[in-house]
XYZ file of C-alpha atoms in Angstrom:
205
model
C -0.854 17.870 20.436
C 2.142 15.947 18.858
C 2.122 14.943 15.079
C 0.540 11.543 14.225
C 2.961 8.561 13.764
C 3.185 7.659 10.119
C 4.011 4.027 9.340
C 4.772 2.793 5.858
C 4.158 -0.864 5.036
C 5.565 -1.802 1.714
C 6.446 -5.166 -0.028
C 5.604 -7.119 -3.239
C 2.062 -7.855 -4.369
C 0.691 -10.700 -2.188
C 3.478 -10.406 0.358
C 1.115 -9.917 3.390
C 1.227 -6.170 3.862
C -2.548 -6.026 4.590
C -2.355 -8.675 7.174
C 0.248 -6.745 9.106
C -1.930 -3.510 8.628
C -4.982 -5.195 9.969
C -3.233 -6.537 13.007
C -2.082 -2.922 13.811
C -5.550 -1.529 13.092
C -7.186 -4.239 15.278
C -4.709 -3.568 18.156
C -5.003 0.200 18.225
C -8.524 0.631 16.607
C -9.710 4.213 17.116
C -6.086 5.387 17.125
C -5.383 4.358 13.556
C -6.010 5.833 10.000
C -5.305 3.705 7.009
C -4.218 5.016 3.559
C -3.594 2.541 0.645
C -1.439 3.564 -2.356
C -3.880 1.638 -4.604
C -6.530 4.220 -3.898
C -4.420 6.752 -5.677
C -4.127 5.080 -9.067
C -4.532 7.836 -11.648
C -7.940 8.465 -13.282
C -8.116 7.214 -16.871
C -11.533 8.365 -18.009
C -10.113 9.158 -21.539
C -9.473 5.437 -22.063
C -11.920 2.682 -22.711
C -11.802 -0.626 -20.865
C -9.653 -2.399 -23.363
C -7.171 0.301 -23.250
C -7.128 0.501 -19.526
C -6.424 -3.243 -19.269
C -3.224 -2.726 -21.251
C -1.730 -0.159 -18.641
C 1.190 -0.862 -16.489
C -0.225 -0.672 -12.922
C 2.988 -1.704 -11.260
C 4.990 1.293 -12.579
C 5.372 4.355 -10.271
C 3.833 6.497 -13.074
C 0.492 4.704 -12.627
C 0.040 6.355 -9.288
C -0.939 9.915 -8.357
C 1.539 9.940 -5.601
C 1.610 13.699 -5.322
C -2.029 13.643 -4.329
C -1.297 11.068 -1.722
C 1.590 13.258 -0.356
C -0.822 16.219 -0.043
C -3.468 14.160 1.747
C -0.925 12.703 4.003
C 0.347 16.264 4.968
C -3.291 17.230 5.774
C -3.734 14.254 8.056
C -0.403 14.938 9.697
C -1.697 18.645 10.408
C -4.935 17.064 11.873
C -7.117 17.936 8.857
C -9.555 15.483 7.331
C -9.266 14.431 3.768
C -11.485 12.873 1.003
C -9.615 9.767 -0.175
C -10.137 8.603 -3.794
C -11.930 5.230 -4.394
C -10.367 2.990 -7.066
C -12.341 0.086 -8.729
C -10.160 -2.928 -9.806
C -13.268 -4.284 -11.742
C -13.422 -1.096 -13.872
C -9.701 -0.463 -13.768
C -10.408 3.108 -13.036
C -10.925 5.602 -10.273
C -14.554 6.158 -9.436
C -16.476 9.293 -8.621
C -16.681 8.449 -4.923
C -14.496 9.451 -2.108
C -14.061 8.316 1.435
C -14.039 10.885 4.222
C -11.040 10.157 6.468
C -10.439 11.791 9.838
C -6.914 12.281 11.271
C -5.775 9.980 13.957
C -2.750 9.453 16.149
C -1.394 6.667 13.909
C -1.430 6.774 10.061
C -0.585 3.477 8.161
C 0.418 3.951 4.625
C 0.429 0.772 2.538
C 1.542 -0.066 -0.963
C 4.076 -1.885 -3.209
C 5.788 1.342 -4.275
C 5.531 3.688 -1.224
C 9.311 3.628 -0.539
C 10.153 4.244 -4.216
C 9.098 7.910 -3.919
C 11.622 9.904 -1.880
C 9.176 12.592 -0.735
C 6.644 10.113 0.339
C 8.932 7.791 2.294
C 10.589 10.810 4.037
C 7.328 11.542 5.726
C 7.309 8.108 7.470
C 8.409 7.657 11.007
C 8.640 3.760 10.716
C 9.311 2.039 7.360
C 8.447 -1.739 7.259
C 9.116 -3.948 4.301
C 7.278 -7.380 4.129
C 9.604 -9.903 2.465
C 7.840 -13.001 1.197
C 8.913 -15.730 -1.180
C 8.028 -14.943 -4.870
C 6.151 -18.218 -5.456
C 3.946 -17.634 -2.426
C 3.239 -14.091 -3.515
C 2.196 -15.286 -7.004
C -0.244 -17.953 -5.529
C -1.770 -15.325 -3.352
C -2.150 -12.859 -6.107
C -3.681 -15.533 -8.387
C -6.284 -16.383 -5.738
C -7.079 -12.704 -4.883
C -7.462 -11.579 -8.457
C -9.599 -14.521 -9.571
C -11.868 -14.504 -6.507
C -12.145 -10.873 -5.555
C -11.548 -9.073 -8.814
C -13.300 -11.235 -11.313
C -10.355 -11.968 -13.503
C -9.566 -15.108 -15.373
C -6.435 -17.203 -14.660
C -4.749 -16.451 -18.015
C -4.940 -12.734 -17.626
C -3.553 -12.761 -14.208
C -0.564 -14.972 -15.202
C -0.043 -12.650 -18.294
C -0.045 -9.576 -16.185
C 2.325 -11.116 -13.552
C 4.875 -12.005 -16.230
C 4.682 -8.865 -18.268
C 4.625 -6.134 -15.655
C 4.241 -7.360 -11.981
C 7.417 -9.448 -11.861
C 9.739 -7.012 -13.961
C 8.426 -3.986 -11.987
C 8.972 -5.774 -8.722
C 12.610 -6.382 -9.632
C 13.087 -2.792 -10.947
C 11.286 -0.795 -8.288
C 9.919 -2.766 -5.276
C 12.784 -5.073 -4.298
C 15.427 -2.263 -4.523
C 13.302 -0.006 -2.293
C 13.771 -2.580 0.508
C 17.031 -0.791 1.387
C 15.050 2.135 2.802
C 13.175 -0.036 5.304
C 13.728 0.350 9.058
C 12.327 -3.132 9.682
C 12.236 -6.083 7.309
C 9.646 -8.735 8.224
C 10.209 -12.200 6.586
C 7.193 -14.398 6.126
C 4.753 -11.482 6.101
C 1.887 -11.431 8.511
C 2.677 -14.796 9.997
C 5.922 -13.689 11.663
C 4.476 -13.267 15.184
C 7.674 -12.098 16.806
C 8.164 -9.261 14.270
C 4.509 -8.275 14.645
C 4.753 -8.081 18.434
C 7.925 -5.989 18.137
C 6.224 -3.561 15.805
C 3.071 -3.328 17.949
C 5.196 -2.745 21.108
C 7.183 -0.070 19.328
C 4.025 1.854 18.156
C 2.489 1.542 21.565
C 5.610 3.078 23.260
C 5.650 5.990 20.750
C 2.054 6.656 21.449
C 2.494 6.721 25.186
C 5.562 9.042 24.857
C-alpha cells in the first residue's frame, strides 16, 4: 500500500483555508483525514485565564508543532492517532482528544505550517491561500465575535498587536514554499478544480 498524500493548506487568518479544505473533504469524503495546526496549540494549564489572553497565539512558539509532526508520521505509516482538542473559549487545550484513522489523503491546515521546515518537507502538495488583508480582517472579526464569544475591541487589539505583525514576519514569507498560490481563497473555482483534479490523479496512480 502506497503512502498517503499529504496536502498542506496555509495562508493568513481568514484567508479561506477552511473553505478549500472542506471542498476537498466533500469531494473525496472517506479518502480524507484532516489535521488543523490550531489543535496543536500548547497546553497552558499553569496560567490563569487573564494570563492566557495575553499570549501571542500567532507566533510559531505557541504551537506544539513537534507533536503534530509525530502524529503526521504515524498517519503516514497507517497508524491512528489521538489528536488534541483546543478550546478558543478557554484559550487552552482541553483534556479531550479525537481519535483519527489514517486515510489516503491527509490535509494539514494552518497559518504557520510552511514556516516549519520539518513539517513542510512532509507535504506532497503545498497550497497557499492568498487573500486581501482587509477581507481577512473582516472575516476574522465576524468569526471571533460570533463563534468564539469575543468582543470587537479585543479582536481588533489582538489583530493589530500580534496577528498583523506575525503575518508579516512569518506567514507571508512562507508563501515562497508553496507549490500552488490560490488568489481569492475558496472562491477561486478554477484553482479548486485544478487542485481536485491533481489529487484525483495522484490517488488513481
